[in-house]
Amino acid sequence: MGRTSNSDGPFLVLTERLDGHDTFLSGSLDVDGVNVPVRIMTLDDVTVLHPTGSGTMPTLRARWSGTLHLAHGLRPQVAPEDLESAAETEGRILDALDDAELRYALTFLSEATTPGIRAARIAAIVSALPPAVRSAA
């Protein structure tokens, strides 16, 4: 892992981007026997750690190693009420999406900039869901 800094202090660049975690998490880094609270920023192709607080930061070489602890792990995704309602109205199963698919759908939906775009995106997500199986009466 690498190290760089600016007027805000050091930024620690991980050799591999964290996948499956929301960005801007807080965590802690164990490095050289010291536990350092960090802010975790996962960008398009890199994850960067920024030490926070007044804790002691050990002097790091250009390349260093440590253990990153994520207190909250993967954040559970919860579908908004309007998406759940639309799926139910259309007889579609929102629960059929796995965690990655749901995260993708919710990100797509959350990036809507107007009510019209949000409605269109809800319609697109719902149309891609499998139909509910109705039992014979």
PDB file of C-alpha atoms in Angstrom:
ATOM      1  CA  MET A   1       0.000   0.000   0.000  1.00  0.00           C
ATOM      2  CA  GLY A   2       1.215   3.487  -0.750  1.00  0.00           C
ATOM      3  CA  ARG A   3       1.233   6.833   1.001  1.00  0.00           C
ATOM      4  CA  THR A   4       0.772  10.434  -0.121  1.00  0.00           C
ATOM      5  CA  SER A   5      -0.145  13.622   1.736  1.00  0.00           C
ATOM      6  CA  ASN A   6      -1.453  17.150   1.379  1.00  0.00           C
ATOM      7  CA  SER A   7      -2.373  19.958   3.786  1.00  0.00           C
ATOM      8  CA  ASP A   8      -5.138  17.734   5.248  1.00  0.00           C
ATOM      9  CA  GLY A   9      -2.608  15.102   6.273  1.00  0.00           C
ATOM     10  CA  PRO A  10      -1.639  11.721   4.862  1.00  0.00           C
ATOM     11  CA  PHE A  11      -3.734   9.711   2.441  1.00  0.00           C
ATOM     12  CA  LEU A  12      -3.038   6.007   2.370  1.00  0.00           C
ATOM     13  CA  VAL A  13      -3.691   4.323  -0.970  1.00  0.00           C
ATOM     14  CA  LEU A  14      -4.638   0.636  -0.869  1.00  0.00           C
ATOM     15  CA  THR A  15      -3.111  -1.685  -3.450  1.00  0.00           C
ATOM     16  CA  GLU A  16      -6.582  -3.081  -4.202  1.00  0.00           C
ATOM     17  CA  ARG A  17      -9.890  -1.236  -4.381  1.00  0.00           C
ATOM     18  CA  LEU A  18     -12.474  -2.301  -1.778  1.00  0.00           C
ATOM     19  CA  ASP A  19     -15.504  -3.824  -3.484  1.00  0.00           C
ATOM     20  CA  GLY A  20     -18.944  -4.422  -2.020  1.00  0.00           C
ATOM     21  CA  HIS A  21     -18.776  -1.629   0.551  1.00  0.00           C
ATOM     22  CA  ASP A  22     -20.270   1.833   0.511  1.00  0.00           C
ATOM     23  CA  THR A  23     -17.792   4.638   0.202  1.00  0.00           C
ATOM     24  CA  PHE A  24     -17.007   7.189   2.914  1.00  0.00           C
ATOM     25  CA  LEU A  25     -17.103   4.622   5.703  1.00  0.00           C
ATOM     26  CA  SER A  26     -15.230   4.969   8.939  1.00  0.00           C
ATOM     27  CA  GLY A  27     -12.994   2.204  10.198  1.00  0.00           C
ATOM     28  CA  SER A  28      -9.710   1.596  11.900  1.00  0.00           C
ATOM     29  CA  LEU A  29      -6.300   0.618  10.638  1.00  0.00           C
ATOM     30  CA  ASP A  30      -3.866  -1.478  12.635  1.00  0.00           C
ATOM     31  CA  VAL A  31      -0.392  -0.622  11.413  1.00  0.00           C
ATOM     32  CA  ASP A  32       2.935  -1.082  13.187  1.00  0.00           C
ATOM     33  CA  GLY A  33       1.115  -1.940  16.434  1.00  0.00           C
ATOM     34  CA  VAL A  34      -0.939   1.260  16.419  1.00  0.00           C
ATOM     35  CA  ASN A  35      -4.718   1.472  15.884  1.00  0.00           C
ATOM     36  CA  VAL A  36      -5.582   4.523  13.777  1.00  0.00           C
ATOM     37  CA  PRO A  37      -9.174   5.667  13.088  1.00  0.00           C
ATOM     38  CA  VAL A  38      -9.606   6.285   9.350  1.00  0.00           C
ATOM     39  CA  ARG A  39     -12.121   7.542   6.847  1.00  0.00           C
ATOM     40  CA  ILE A  40     -12.392   5.128   3.898  1.00  0.00           C
ATOM     41  CA  MET A  41     -13.013   6.623   0.470  1.00  0.00           C
ATOM     42  CA  THR A  42     -13.632   4.180  -2.361  1.00  0.00           C
ATOM     43  CA  LEU A  43     -13.511   5.930  -5.699  1.00  0.00           C
ATOM     44  CA  ASP A  44     -13.883   4.556  -9.241  1.00  0.00           C
ATOM     45  CA  ASP A  45     -10.650   2.596  -9.275  1.00  0.00           C
ATOM     46  CA  VAL A  46      -8.924   3.139  -5.919  1.00  0.00           C
ATOM     47  CA  THR A  47      -9.574   3.080  -2.178  1.00  0.00           C
ATOM     48  CA  VAL A  48      -7.915   5.733  -0.043  1.00  0.00           C
ATOM     49  CA  LEU A  49      -7.701   5.891   3.757  1.00  0.00           C
ATOM     50  CA  HIS A  50      -7.514   9.234   5.552  1.00  0.00           C
ATOM     51  CA  PRO A  51      -6.533   9.138   9.241  1.00  0.00           C
ATOM     52  CA  THR A  52      -9.019  11.025  11.429  1.00  0.00           C
ATOM     53  CA  GLY A  53      -8.948  12.343  14.970  1.00  0.00           C
ATOM     54  CA  SER A  54      -5.942  13.199  17.021  1.00  0.00           C
ATOM     55  CA  GLY A  55      -4.576   9.662  17.312  1.00  0.00           C
ATOM     56  CA  THR A  56      -0.928   8.916  16.809  1.00  0.00           C
ATOM     57  CA  MET A  57      -0.076   7.996  13.243  1.00  0.00           C
ATOM     58  CA  PRO A  58       3.084   5.941  12.909  1.00  0.00           C
ATOM     59  CA  THR A  59       5.650   7.042  10.386  1.00  0.00           C
ATOM     60  CA  LEU A  60       5.048   4.957   7.286  1.00  0.00           C
ATOM     61  CA  ARG A  61       7.362   3.979   4.506  1.00  0.00           C
ATOM     62  CA  ALA A  62       6.357   4.516   0.870  1.00  0.00           C
ATOM     63  CA  ARG A  63       4.984   0.941   0.966  1.00  0.00           C
ATOM     64  CA  TRP A  64       3.442  -0.360   4.192  1.00  0.00           C
ATOM     65  CA  SER A  65       1.048  -3.063   5.337  1.00  0.00           C
ATOM     66  CA  GLY A  66      -1.660  -3.173   7.960  1.00  0.00           C
ATOM     67  CA  THR A  67      -5.087  -4.571   8.813  1.00  0.00           C
ATOM     68  CA  LEU A  68      -8.199  -2.555   7.987  1.00  0.00           C
ATOM     69  CA  HIS A  69     -11.230  -3.111  10.239  1.00  0.00           C
ATOM     70  CA  LEU A  70     -14.723  -2.256   9.000  1.00  0.00           C
ATOM     71  CA  ALA A  71     -17.083  -2.046  11.945  1.00  0.00           C
ATOM     72  CA  HIS A  72     -20.233  -2.164   9.878  1.00  0.00           C
ATOM     73  CA  GLY A  73     -19.282  -4.482   7.029  1.00  0.00           C
ATOM     74  CA  LEU A  74     -21.695  -4.449   4.125  1.00  0.00           C
ATOM     75  CA  ARG A  75     -24.555  -2.071   4.670  1.00  0.00           C
ATOM     76  CA  PRO A  76     -27.977  -3.645   4.218  1.00  0.00           C
ATOM     77  CA  GLN A  77     -29.946  -2.240   1.324  1.00  0.00           C
ATOM     78  CA  VAL A  78     -33.568  -1.294   1.910  1.00  0.00           C
ATOM     79  CA  ALA A  79     -35.881  -0.648  -1.017  1.00  0.00           C
ATOM     80  CA  PRO A  80     -37.786   2.647  -0.796  1.00  0.00           C
ATOM     81  CA  GLU A  81     -41.532   2.550  -0.325  1.00  0.00           C
ATOM     82  CA  ASP A  82     -42.329   3.800  -3.847  1.00  0.00           C
ATOM     83  CA  LEU A  83     -40.327   0.974  -5.431  1.00  0.00           C
ATOM     84  CA  GLU A  84     -41.867  -1.663  -3.152  1.00  0.00           C
ATOM     85  CA  SER A  85     -45.349  -0.339  -3.850  1.00  0.00           C
ATOM     86  CA  ALA A  86     -44.816  -0.333  -7.619  1.00  0.00           C
ATOM     87  CA  ALA A  87     -43.497  -3.904  -7.540  1.00  0.00           C
ATOM     88  CA  GLU A  88     -46.483  -5.056  -5.491  1.00  0.00           C
ATOM     89  CA  THR A  89     -48.956  -3.242  -7.764  1.00  0.00           C
ATOM     90  CA  GLU A  90     -47.439  -4.906 -10.844  1.00  0.00           C
ATOM     91  CA  GLY A  91     -47.309  -8.329  -9.174  1.00  0.00           C
ATOM     92  CA  ARG A  92     -43.514  -8.500  -9.281  1.00  0.00           C
ATOM     93  CA  ILE A  93     -41.099  -9.935  -6.706  1.00  0.00           C
ATOM     94  CA  LEU A  94     -38.545  -7.408  -5.472  1.00  0.00           C
ATOM     95  CA  ASP A  95     -37.076 -10.014  -3.104  1.00  0.00           C
ATOM     96  CA  ALA A  96     -35.908 -11.990  -6.141  1.00  0.00           C
ATOM     97  CA  LEU A  97     -32.915  -9.657  -6.472  1.00  0.00           C
ATOM     98  CA  ASP A  98     -29.701 -10.764  -4.799  1.00  0.00           C
ATOM     99  CA  ASP A  99     -27.699  -8.233  -2.748  1.00  0.00           C
ATOM    100  CA  ALA A 100     -25.567  -7.048  -5.674  1.00  0.00           C
ATOM    101  CA  GLU A 101     -28.562  -6.670  -7.996  1.00  0.00           C
ATOM    102  CA  LEU A 102     -30.537  -4.778  -5.347  1.00  0.00           C
ATOM    103  CA  ARG A 103     -27.569  -2.495  -4.645  1.00  0.00           C
ATOM    104  CA  TYR A 104     -27.263  -1.790  -8.390  1.00  0.00           C
ATOM    105  CA  ALA A 105     -31.014  -1.108  -8.761  1.00  0.00           C
ATOM    106  CA  LEU A 106     -31.094   1.176  -5.712  1.00  0.00           C
ATOM    107  CA  THR A 107     -28.042   3.111  -6.895  1.00  0.00           C
ATOM    108  CA  PHE A 108     -29.664   3.526 -10.336  1.00  0.00           C
ATOM    109  CA  LEU A 109     -32.834   4.771  -8.649  1.00  0.00           C
ATOM    110  CA  SER A 110     -31.050   7.077  -6.186  1.00  0.00           C
ATOM    111  CA  GLU A 111     -29.298   8.908  -9.027  1.00  0.00           C
ATOM    112  CA  ALA A 112     -32.611  10.078 -10.539  1.00  0.00           C
ATOM    113  CA  THR A 113     -32.599  13.884 -10.655  1.00  0.00           C
ATOM    114  CA  THR A 114     -36.312  14.594 -11.203  1.00  0.00           C
ATOM    115  CA  PRO A 115     -39.583  12.938 -10.180  1.00  0.00           C
ATOM    116  CA  GLY A 116     -40.188  11.987 -13.824  1.00  0.00           C
ATOM    117  CA  ILE A 117     -36.820  10.268 -14.134  1.00  0.00           C
ATOM    118  CA  ARG A 118     -37.398   8.499 -10.808  1.00  0.00           C
ATOM    119  CA  ALA A 119     -40.794   7.220 -12.007  1.00  0.00           C
ATOM    120  CA  ALA A 120     -39.252   5.982 -15.265  1.00  0.00           C
ATOM    121  CA  ARG A 121     -36.464   4.229 -13.399  1.00  0.00           C
ATOM    122  CA  ILE A 122     -38.931   2.586 -11.013  1.00  0.00           C
ATOM    123  CA  ALA A 123     -40.883   1.339 -14.043  1.00  0.00           C
ATOM    124  CA  ALA A 124     -37.678  -0.029 -15.606  1.00  0.00           C
ATOM    125  CA  ILE A 125     -36.638  -1.834 -12.413  1.00  0.00           C
ATOM    126  CA  VAL A 126     -40.109  -3.281 -11.818  1.00  0.00           C
ATOM    127  CA  SER A 127     -40.438  -4.478 -15.433  1.00  0.00           C
ATOM    128  CA  ALA A 128     -37.202  -6.457 -15.023  1.00  0.00           C
ATOM    129  CA  LEU A 129     -38.419  -8.275 -11.888  1.00  0.00           C
ATOM    130  CA  PRO A 130     -39.886 -11.762 -12.136  1.00  0.00           C
ATOM    131  CA  PRO A 131     -43.657 -12.041 -11.797  1.00  0.00           C
ATOM    132  CA  ALA A 132     -45.120 -13.300  -8.547  1.00  0.00           C
ATOM    133  CA  VAL A 133     -46.411 -16.849  -8.771  1.00  0.00           C
ATOM    134  CA  ARG A 134     -50.095 -16.847  -8.035  1.00  0.00           C
ATOM    135  CA  SER A 135     -51.569 -19.900  -6.405  1.00  0.00           C
ATOM    136  CA  ALA A 136     -54.636 -21.490  -7.983  1.00  0.00           C
ATOM    137  CA  ALA A 137     -57.769 -20.795  -5.960  1.00  0.00           C
TER     138      ALA A 137
END
